[in-house]
mmCIF file of C-alpha atoms in Angstrom:
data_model
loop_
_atom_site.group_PDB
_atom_site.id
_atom_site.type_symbol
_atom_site.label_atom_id
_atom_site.label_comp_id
_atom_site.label_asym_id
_atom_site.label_seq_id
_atom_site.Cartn_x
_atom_site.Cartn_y
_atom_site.Cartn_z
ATOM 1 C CA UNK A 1 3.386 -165.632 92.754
ATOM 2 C CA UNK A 2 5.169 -167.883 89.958
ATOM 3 C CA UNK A 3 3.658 -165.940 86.996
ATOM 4 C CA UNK A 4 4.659 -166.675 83.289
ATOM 5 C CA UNK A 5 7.552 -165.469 81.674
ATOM 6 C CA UNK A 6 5.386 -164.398 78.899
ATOM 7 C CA UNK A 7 3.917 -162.399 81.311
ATOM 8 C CA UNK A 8 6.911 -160.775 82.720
ATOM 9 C CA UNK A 9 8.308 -160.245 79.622
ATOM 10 C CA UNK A 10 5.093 -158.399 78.342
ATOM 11 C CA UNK A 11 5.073 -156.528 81.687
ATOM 12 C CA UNK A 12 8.713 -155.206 80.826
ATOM 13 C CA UNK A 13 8.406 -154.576 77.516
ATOM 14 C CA UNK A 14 5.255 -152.075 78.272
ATOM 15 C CA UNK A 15 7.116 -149.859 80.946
ATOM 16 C CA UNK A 16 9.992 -149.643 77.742
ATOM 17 C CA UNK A 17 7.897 -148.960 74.978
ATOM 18 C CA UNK A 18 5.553 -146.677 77.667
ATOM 19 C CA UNK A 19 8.980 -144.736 78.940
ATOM 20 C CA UNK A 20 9.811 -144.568 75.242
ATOM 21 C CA UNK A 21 6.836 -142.542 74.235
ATOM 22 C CA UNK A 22 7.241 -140.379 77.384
ATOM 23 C CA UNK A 23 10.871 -139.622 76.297
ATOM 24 C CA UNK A 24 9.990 -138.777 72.710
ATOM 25 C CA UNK A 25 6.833 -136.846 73.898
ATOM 26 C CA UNK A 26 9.090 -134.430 75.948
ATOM 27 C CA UNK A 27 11.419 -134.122 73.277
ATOM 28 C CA UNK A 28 8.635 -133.386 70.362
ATOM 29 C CA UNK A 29 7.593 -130.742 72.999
ATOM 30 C CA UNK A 30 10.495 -128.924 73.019
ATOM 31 C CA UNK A 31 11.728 -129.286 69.578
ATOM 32 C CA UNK A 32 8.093 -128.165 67.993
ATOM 33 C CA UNK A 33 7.703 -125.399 70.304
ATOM 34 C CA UNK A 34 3.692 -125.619 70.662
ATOM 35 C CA UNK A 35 4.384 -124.698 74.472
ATOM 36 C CA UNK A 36 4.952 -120.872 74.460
ATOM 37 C CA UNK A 37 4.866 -120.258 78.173
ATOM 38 C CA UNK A 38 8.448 -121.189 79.434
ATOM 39 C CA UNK A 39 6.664 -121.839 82.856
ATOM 40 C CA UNK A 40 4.261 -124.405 81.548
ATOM 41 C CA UNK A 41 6.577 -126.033 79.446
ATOM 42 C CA UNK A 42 8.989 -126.759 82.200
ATOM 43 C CA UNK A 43 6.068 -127.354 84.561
ATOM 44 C CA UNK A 44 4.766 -129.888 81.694
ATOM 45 C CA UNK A 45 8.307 -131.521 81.106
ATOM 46 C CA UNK A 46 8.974 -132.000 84.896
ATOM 47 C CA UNK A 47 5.326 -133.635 85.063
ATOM 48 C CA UNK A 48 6.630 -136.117 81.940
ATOM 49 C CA UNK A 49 10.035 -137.275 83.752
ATOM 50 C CA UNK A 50 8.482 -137.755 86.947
ATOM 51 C CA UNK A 51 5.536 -139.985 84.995
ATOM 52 C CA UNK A 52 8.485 -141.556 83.423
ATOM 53 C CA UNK A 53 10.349 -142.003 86.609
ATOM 54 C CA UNK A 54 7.235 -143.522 88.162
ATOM 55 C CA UNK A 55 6.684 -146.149 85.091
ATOM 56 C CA UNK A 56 10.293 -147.327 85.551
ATOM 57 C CA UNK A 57 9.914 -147.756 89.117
ATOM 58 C CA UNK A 58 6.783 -149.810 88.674
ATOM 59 C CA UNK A 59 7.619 -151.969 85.650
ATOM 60 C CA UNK A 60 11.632 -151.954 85.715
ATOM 61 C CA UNK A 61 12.053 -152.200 90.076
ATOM 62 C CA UNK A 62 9.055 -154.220 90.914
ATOM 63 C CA UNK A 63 8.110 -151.666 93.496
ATOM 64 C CA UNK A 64 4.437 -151.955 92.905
ATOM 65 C CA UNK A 65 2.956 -155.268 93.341
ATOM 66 C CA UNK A 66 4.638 -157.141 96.283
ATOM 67 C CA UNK A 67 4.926 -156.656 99.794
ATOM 68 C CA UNK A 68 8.033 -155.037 101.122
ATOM 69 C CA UNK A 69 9.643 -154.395 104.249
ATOM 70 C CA UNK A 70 8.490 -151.587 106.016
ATOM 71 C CA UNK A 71 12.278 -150.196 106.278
ATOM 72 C CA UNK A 72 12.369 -150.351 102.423
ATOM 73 C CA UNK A 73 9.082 -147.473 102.273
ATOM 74 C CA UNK A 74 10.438 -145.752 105.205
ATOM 75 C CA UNK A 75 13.816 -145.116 104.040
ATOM 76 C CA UNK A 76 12.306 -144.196 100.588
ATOM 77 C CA UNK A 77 9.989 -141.905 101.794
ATOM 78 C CA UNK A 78 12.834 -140.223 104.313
ATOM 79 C CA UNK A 79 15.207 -140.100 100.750
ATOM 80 C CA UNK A 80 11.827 -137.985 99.205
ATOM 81 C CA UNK A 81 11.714 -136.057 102.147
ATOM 82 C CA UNK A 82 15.601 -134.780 102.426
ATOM 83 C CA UNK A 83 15.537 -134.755 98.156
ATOM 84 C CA UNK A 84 13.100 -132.027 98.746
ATOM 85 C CA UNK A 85 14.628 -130.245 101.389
ATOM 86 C CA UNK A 86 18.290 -130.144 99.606
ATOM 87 C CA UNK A 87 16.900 -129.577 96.033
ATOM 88 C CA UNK A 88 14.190 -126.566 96.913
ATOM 89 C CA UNK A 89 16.098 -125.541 99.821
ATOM 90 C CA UNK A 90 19.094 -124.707 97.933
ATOM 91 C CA UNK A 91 17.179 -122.698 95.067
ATOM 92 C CA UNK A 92 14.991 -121.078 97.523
ATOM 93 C CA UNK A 93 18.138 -119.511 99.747
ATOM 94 C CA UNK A 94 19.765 -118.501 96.772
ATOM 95 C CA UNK A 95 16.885 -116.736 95.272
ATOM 96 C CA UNK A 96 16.857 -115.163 98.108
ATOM 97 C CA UNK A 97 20.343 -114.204 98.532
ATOM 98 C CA UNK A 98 20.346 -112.924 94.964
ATOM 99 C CA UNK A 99 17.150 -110.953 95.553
ATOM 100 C CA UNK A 100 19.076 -109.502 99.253
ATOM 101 C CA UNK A 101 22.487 -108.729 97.326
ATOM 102 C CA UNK A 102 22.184 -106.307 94.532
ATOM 103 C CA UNK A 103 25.320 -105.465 93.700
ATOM 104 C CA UNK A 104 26.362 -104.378 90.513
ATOM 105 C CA UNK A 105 29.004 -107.100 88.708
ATOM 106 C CA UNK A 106 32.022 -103.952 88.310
ATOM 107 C CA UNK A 107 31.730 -103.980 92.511
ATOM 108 C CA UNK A 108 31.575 -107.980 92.691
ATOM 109 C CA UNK A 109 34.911 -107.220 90.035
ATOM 110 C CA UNK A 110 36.366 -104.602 92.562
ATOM 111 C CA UNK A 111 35.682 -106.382 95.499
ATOM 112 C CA UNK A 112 37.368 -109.782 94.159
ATOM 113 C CA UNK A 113 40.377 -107.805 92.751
ATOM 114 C CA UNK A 114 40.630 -106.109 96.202
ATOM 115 C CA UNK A 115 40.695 -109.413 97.958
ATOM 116 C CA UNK A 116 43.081 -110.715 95.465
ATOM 117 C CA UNK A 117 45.135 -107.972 96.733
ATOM 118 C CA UNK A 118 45.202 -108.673 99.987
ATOM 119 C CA UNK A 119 46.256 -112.349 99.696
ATOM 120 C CA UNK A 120 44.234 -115.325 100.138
ATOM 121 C CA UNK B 1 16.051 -172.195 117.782
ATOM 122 C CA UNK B 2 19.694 -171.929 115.491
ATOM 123 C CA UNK B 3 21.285 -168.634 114.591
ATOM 124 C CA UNK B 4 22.695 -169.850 111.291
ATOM 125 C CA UNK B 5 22.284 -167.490 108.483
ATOM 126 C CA UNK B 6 19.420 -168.573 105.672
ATOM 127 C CA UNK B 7 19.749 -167.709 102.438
ATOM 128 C CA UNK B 8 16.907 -165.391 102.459
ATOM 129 C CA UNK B 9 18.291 -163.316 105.489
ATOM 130 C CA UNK B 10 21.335 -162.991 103.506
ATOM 131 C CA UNK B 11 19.171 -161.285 100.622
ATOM 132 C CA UNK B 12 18.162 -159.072 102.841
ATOM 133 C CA UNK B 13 20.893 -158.005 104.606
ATOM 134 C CA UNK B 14 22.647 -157.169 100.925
ATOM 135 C CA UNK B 15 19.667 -155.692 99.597
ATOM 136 C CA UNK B 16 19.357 -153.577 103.086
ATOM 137 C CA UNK B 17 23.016 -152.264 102.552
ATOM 138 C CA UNK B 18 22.598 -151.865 98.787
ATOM 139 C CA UNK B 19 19.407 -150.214 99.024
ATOM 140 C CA UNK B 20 21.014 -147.720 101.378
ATOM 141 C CA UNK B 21 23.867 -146.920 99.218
ATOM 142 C CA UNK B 22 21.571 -145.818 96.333
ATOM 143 C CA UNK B 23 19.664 -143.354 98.706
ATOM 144 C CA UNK B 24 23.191 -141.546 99.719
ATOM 145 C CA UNK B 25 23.687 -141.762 95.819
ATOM 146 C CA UNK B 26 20.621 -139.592 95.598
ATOM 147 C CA UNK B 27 21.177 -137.232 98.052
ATOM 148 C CA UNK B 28 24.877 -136.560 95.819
ATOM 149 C CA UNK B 29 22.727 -136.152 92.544
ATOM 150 C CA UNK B 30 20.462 -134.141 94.579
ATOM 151 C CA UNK B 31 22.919 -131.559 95.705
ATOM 152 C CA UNK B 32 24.531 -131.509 92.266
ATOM 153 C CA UNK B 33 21.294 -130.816 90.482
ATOM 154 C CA UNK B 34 20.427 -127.903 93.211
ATOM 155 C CA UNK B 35 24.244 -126.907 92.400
ATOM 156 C CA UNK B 36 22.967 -126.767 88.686
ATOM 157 C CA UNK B 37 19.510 -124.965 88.943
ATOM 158 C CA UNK B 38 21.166 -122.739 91.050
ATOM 159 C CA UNK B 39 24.197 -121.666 88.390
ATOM 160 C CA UNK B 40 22.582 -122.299 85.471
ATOM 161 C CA UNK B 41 22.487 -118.650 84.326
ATOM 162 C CA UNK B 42 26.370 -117.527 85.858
ATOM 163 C CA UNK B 43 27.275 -117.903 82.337
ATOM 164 C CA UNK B 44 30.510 -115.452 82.949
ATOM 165 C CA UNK B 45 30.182 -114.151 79.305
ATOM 166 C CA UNK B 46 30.530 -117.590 78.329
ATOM 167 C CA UNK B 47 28.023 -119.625 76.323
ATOM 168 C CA UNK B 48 24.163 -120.446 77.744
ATOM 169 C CA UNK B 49 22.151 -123.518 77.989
ATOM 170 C CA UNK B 50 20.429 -123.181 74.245
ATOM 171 C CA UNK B 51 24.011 -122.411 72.971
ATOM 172 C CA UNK B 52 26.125 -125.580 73.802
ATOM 173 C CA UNK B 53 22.828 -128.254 73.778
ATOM 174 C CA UNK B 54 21.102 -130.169 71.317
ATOM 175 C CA UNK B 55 18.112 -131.991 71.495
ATOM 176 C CA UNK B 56 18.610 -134.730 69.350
ATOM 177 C CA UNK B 57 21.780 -135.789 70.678
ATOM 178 C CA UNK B 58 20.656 -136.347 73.935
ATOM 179 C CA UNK B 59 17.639 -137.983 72.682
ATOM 180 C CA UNK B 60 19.820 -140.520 71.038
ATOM 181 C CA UNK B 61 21.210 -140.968 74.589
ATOM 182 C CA UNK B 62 18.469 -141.464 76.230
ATOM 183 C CA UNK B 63 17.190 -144.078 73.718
ATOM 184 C CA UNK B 64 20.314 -145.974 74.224
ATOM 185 C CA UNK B 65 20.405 -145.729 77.835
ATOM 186 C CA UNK B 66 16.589 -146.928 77.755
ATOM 187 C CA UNK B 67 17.360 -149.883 75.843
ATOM 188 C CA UNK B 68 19.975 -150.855 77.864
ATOM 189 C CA UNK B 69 18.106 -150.483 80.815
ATOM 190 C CA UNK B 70 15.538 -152.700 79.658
ATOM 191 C CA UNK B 71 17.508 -155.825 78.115
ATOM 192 C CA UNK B 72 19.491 -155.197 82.027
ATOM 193 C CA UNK B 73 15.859 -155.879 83.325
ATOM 194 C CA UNK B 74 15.375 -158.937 81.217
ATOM 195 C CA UNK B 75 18.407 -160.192 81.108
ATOM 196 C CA UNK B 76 18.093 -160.408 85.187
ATOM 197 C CA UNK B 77 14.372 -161.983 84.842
ATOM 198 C CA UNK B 78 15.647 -164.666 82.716
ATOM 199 C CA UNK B 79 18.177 -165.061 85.077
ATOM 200 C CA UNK B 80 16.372 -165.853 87.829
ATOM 201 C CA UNK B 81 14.062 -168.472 85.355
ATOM 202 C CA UNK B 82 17.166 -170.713 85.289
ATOM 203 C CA UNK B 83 18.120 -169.427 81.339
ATOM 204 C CA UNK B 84 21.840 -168.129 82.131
ATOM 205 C CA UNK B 85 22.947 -168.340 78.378
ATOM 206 C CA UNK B 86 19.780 -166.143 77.157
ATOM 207 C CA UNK B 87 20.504 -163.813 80.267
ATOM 208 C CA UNK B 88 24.499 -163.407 79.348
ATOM 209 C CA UNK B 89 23.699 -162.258 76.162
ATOM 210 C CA UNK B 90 21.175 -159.648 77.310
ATOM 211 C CA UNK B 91 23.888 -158.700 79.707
ATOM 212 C CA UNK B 92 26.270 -158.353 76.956
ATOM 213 C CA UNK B 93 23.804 -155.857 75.090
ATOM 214 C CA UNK B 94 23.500 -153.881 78.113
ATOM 215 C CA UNK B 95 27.434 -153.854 77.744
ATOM 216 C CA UNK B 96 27.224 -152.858 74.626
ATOM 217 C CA UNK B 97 24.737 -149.986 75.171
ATOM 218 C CA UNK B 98 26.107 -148.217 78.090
ATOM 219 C CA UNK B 99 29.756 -148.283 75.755
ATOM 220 C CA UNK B 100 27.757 -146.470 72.865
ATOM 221 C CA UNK B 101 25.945 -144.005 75.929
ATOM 222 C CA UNK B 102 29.280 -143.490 77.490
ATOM 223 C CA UNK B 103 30.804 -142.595 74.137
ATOM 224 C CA UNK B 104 28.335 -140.432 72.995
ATOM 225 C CA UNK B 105 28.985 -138.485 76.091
ATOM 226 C CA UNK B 106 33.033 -137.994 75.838
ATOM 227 C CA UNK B 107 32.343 -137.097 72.588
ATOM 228 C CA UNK B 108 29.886 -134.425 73.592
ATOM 229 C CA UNK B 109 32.808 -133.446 76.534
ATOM 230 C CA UNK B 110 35.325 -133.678 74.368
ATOM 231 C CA UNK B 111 33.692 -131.265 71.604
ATOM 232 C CA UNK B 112 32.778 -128.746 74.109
ATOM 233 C CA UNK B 113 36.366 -128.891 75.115
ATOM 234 C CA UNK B 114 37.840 -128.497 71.905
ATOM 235 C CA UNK B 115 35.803 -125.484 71.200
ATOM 236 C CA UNK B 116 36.871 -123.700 74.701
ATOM 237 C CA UNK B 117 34.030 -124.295 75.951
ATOM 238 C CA UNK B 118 35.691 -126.258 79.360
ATOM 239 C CA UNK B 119 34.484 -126.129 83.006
ATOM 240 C CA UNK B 120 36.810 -123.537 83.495
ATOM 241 C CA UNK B 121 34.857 -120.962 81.478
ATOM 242 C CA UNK B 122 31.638 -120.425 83.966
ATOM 243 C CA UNK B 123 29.715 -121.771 86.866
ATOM 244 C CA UNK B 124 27.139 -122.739 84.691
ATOM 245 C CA UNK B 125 29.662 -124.926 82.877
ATOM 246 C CA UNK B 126 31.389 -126.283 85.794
ATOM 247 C CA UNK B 127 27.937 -127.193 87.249
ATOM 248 C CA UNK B 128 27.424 -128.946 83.858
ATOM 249 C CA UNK B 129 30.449 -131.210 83.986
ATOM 250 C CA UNK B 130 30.337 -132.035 87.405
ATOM 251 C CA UNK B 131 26.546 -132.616 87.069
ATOM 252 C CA UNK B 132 26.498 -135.097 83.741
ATOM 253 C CA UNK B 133 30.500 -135.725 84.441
ATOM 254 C CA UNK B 134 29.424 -137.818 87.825
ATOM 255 C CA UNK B 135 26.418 -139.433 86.086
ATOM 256 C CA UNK B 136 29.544 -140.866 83.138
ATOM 257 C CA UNK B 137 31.402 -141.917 85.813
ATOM 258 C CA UNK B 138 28.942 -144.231 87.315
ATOM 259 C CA UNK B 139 27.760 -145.724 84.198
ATOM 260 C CA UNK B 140 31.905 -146.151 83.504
ATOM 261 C CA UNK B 141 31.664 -147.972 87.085
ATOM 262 C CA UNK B 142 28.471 -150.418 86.041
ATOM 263 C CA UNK B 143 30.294 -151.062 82.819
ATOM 264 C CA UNK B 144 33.083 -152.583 84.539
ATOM 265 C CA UNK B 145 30.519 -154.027 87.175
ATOM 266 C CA UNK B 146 28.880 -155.622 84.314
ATOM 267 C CA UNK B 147 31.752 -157.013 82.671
ATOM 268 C CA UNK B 148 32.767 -158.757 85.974
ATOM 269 C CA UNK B 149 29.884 -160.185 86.114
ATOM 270 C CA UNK B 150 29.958 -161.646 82.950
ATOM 271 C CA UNK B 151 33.085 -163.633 83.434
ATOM 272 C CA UNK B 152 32.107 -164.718 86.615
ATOM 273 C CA UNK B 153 28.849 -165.846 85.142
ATOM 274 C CA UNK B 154 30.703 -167.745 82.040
ATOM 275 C CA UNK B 155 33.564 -169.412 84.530
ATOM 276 C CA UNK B 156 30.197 -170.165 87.433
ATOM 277 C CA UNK B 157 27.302 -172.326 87.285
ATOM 278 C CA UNK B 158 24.123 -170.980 87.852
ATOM 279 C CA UNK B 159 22.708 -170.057 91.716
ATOM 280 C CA UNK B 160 21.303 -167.903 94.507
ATOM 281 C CA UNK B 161 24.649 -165.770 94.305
ATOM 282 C CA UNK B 162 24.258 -165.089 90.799
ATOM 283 C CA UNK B 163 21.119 -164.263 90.870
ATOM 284 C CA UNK B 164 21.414 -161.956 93.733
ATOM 285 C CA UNK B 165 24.499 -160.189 92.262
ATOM 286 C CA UNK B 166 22.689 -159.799 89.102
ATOM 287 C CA UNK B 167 19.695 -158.333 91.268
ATOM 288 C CA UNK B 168 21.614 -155.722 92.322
ATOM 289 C CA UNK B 169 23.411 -154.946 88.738
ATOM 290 C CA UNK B 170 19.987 -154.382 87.177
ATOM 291 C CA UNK B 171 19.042 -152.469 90.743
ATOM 292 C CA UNK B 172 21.923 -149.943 89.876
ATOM 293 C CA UNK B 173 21.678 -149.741 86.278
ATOM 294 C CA UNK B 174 18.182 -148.712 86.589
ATOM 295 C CA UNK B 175 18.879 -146.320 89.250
ATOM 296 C CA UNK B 176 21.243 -144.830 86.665
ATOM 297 C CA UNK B 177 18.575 -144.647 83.420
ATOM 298 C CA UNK B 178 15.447 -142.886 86.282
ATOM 299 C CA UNK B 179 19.070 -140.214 87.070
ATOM 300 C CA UNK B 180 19.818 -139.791 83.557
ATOM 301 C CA UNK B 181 15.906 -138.825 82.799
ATOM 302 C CA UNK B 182 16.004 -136.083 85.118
ATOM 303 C CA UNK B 183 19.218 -135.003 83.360
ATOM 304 C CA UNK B 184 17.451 -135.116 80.162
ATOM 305 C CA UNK B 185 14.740 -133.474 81.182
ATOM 306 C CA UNK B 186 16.301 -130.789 83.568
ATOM 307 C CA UNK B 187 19.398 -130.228 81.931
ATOM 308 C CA UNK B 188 19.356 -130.785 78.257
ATOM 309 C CA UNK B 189 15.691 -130.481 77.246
ATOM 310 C CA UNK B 190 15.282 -127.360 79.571
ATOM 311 C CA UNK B 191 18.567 -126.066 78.292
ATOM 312 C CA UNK B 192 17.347 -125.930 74.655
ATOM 313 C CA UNK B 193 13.847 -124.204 75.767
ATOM 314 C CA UNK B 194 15.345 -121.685 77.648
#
């Protein structure tokens, strides 16, 4: 358990210098525009912050080697779970409510002004 | 068989609680990143996402916050080897760091401002401020947090309490860096792409 804090130390410093390169990779990405596909390149970048976000949880939070409660992976795994639900959810229903509402923006205009009208 | 409360059980119970703050935390910078996918074109005839962003500044910010989020780390493993001096120092970086991030980002707020650009000009905007605006505040909240903790480290000597409140310091603060990658990523980074 007791390990070195040369150890430790080394252990931290590679999840900084390994989030480092993921941060700069992204950025190089964007800024030399090899990506031409706007779907791949946000497909790519999403892949880079969640490897990022995985490194930081392994070398930064200690969530990798030792045993933890079993309430600690259940109520990360039920945070995954509503994350999900709330952040596709919401771009999914208003997608569709976009798609289901095509109204020009001179009638959204009209139809505000007429409400206006009318009093709040 | 006694009832008192052991030191470790203590741990836990803070750690439970603390642990189930940051998930709530989530589910707010959850909704407020749906709130941003979902308006980040309602530009009202106001500026886009490529117009208003730069890549380099945020990468600066991101390097900073990084950094910080690191010596945090160290600062609380050194801690909990016994080396308080070594640790407040790191601590004191971190200080220093999130002050730099944090300024970095009123001056980005306050230049968008000062060109009329405020989060009364579009959804996408408001979305923006309320987005990155709520991410500021907490690192404004751990700054103080941090600061606390320093003078109670200087005027204290070294023990299970300070090591668990410094746990849970470095347990925020890196909660805050893994948030601000996804802004980086989602908002800024995106943002100049699109």
């Amino acid at each position: 358990m007791s390990r070195s804090l040369a150890h430790e130390l080394g252990r931290y410093s590679t999840g900084f210098i390994t989030a480092l390169v993921l941060s700069v990779a992204a950025y190089q990405l964007v800024v030399s525009g090899w990506v031409t596909s706007g779907g791949w390149l946000a497909f790519i970048l999403l892949v880079l912050a969640a490897a990022q976000m995985i490194v930081q949880v392994a070398f930064f939070l200690h969530l990798r080697s030792e045993q933890k409660p079993r309430w600690q992976t259940y109520s990360y795994a039920f945070t995954w779970l509503m994350l999900l639900v709330i952040i596709i959810g919401s771009i999914w229903i208003m997608r569709n409510l976009d798609y289901n509402m095509h109204i020009a923006p001179e009638q959204v205009n009209d139809y505000m002004l007429k409400q206006a009208q009318k009093g709040f | 068989m006694s009832h008192s409360v052991t030191e470790t059980e203590k741990l836990d119970n803070t750690t439970l609680g603390f642990w189930l703050y940051l998930m709530t935390d989530i589910m707010i910078f959850a909704s407020l990143f749906a709130t941003y996918l979902v308006l980040v074109n309602a530009t009202a005839g106001g500026p886009s996402a490529s117009d208003i962003y730069s890549a380099d500044f945020a990468l600066l910010q991101t390097v900073i916050l990084l950094t910080s989020s690191f010596t945090c780390g160290v600062s609380a493993l050194l801690l909990r080897r016994g080396k308080k001096t070594a640790s407040m120092w790191l601590l004191l970086a971190t200080v220093v760091l999130g002050a730099a991030f944090l300024a970095l980002e009123v001056f980005e707020f306050s230049t968008l401002v000062s060109e009329g650009h405020t989060w009364q000009t579009s959804a996408f905007l408001s979305a923006f401020f309320t987005l990155v605006g709520t991410h500021g505040l907490h690192i404004s909240v751990g700054l103080i947090w941090a600061i606390t903790l320093l003078v109670y480290m200087y005027r204290t000597r070294i023990g299970s309490d300070m090591v668990r409140k410094m746990m849970l310091f470095a347990l925020f603060w890196h909660f805050l860096d893994i948030i601000w990658i996804f802004i980086f990523t989602i908002v800024y980074l995106m943002g100049v792409a699109s």
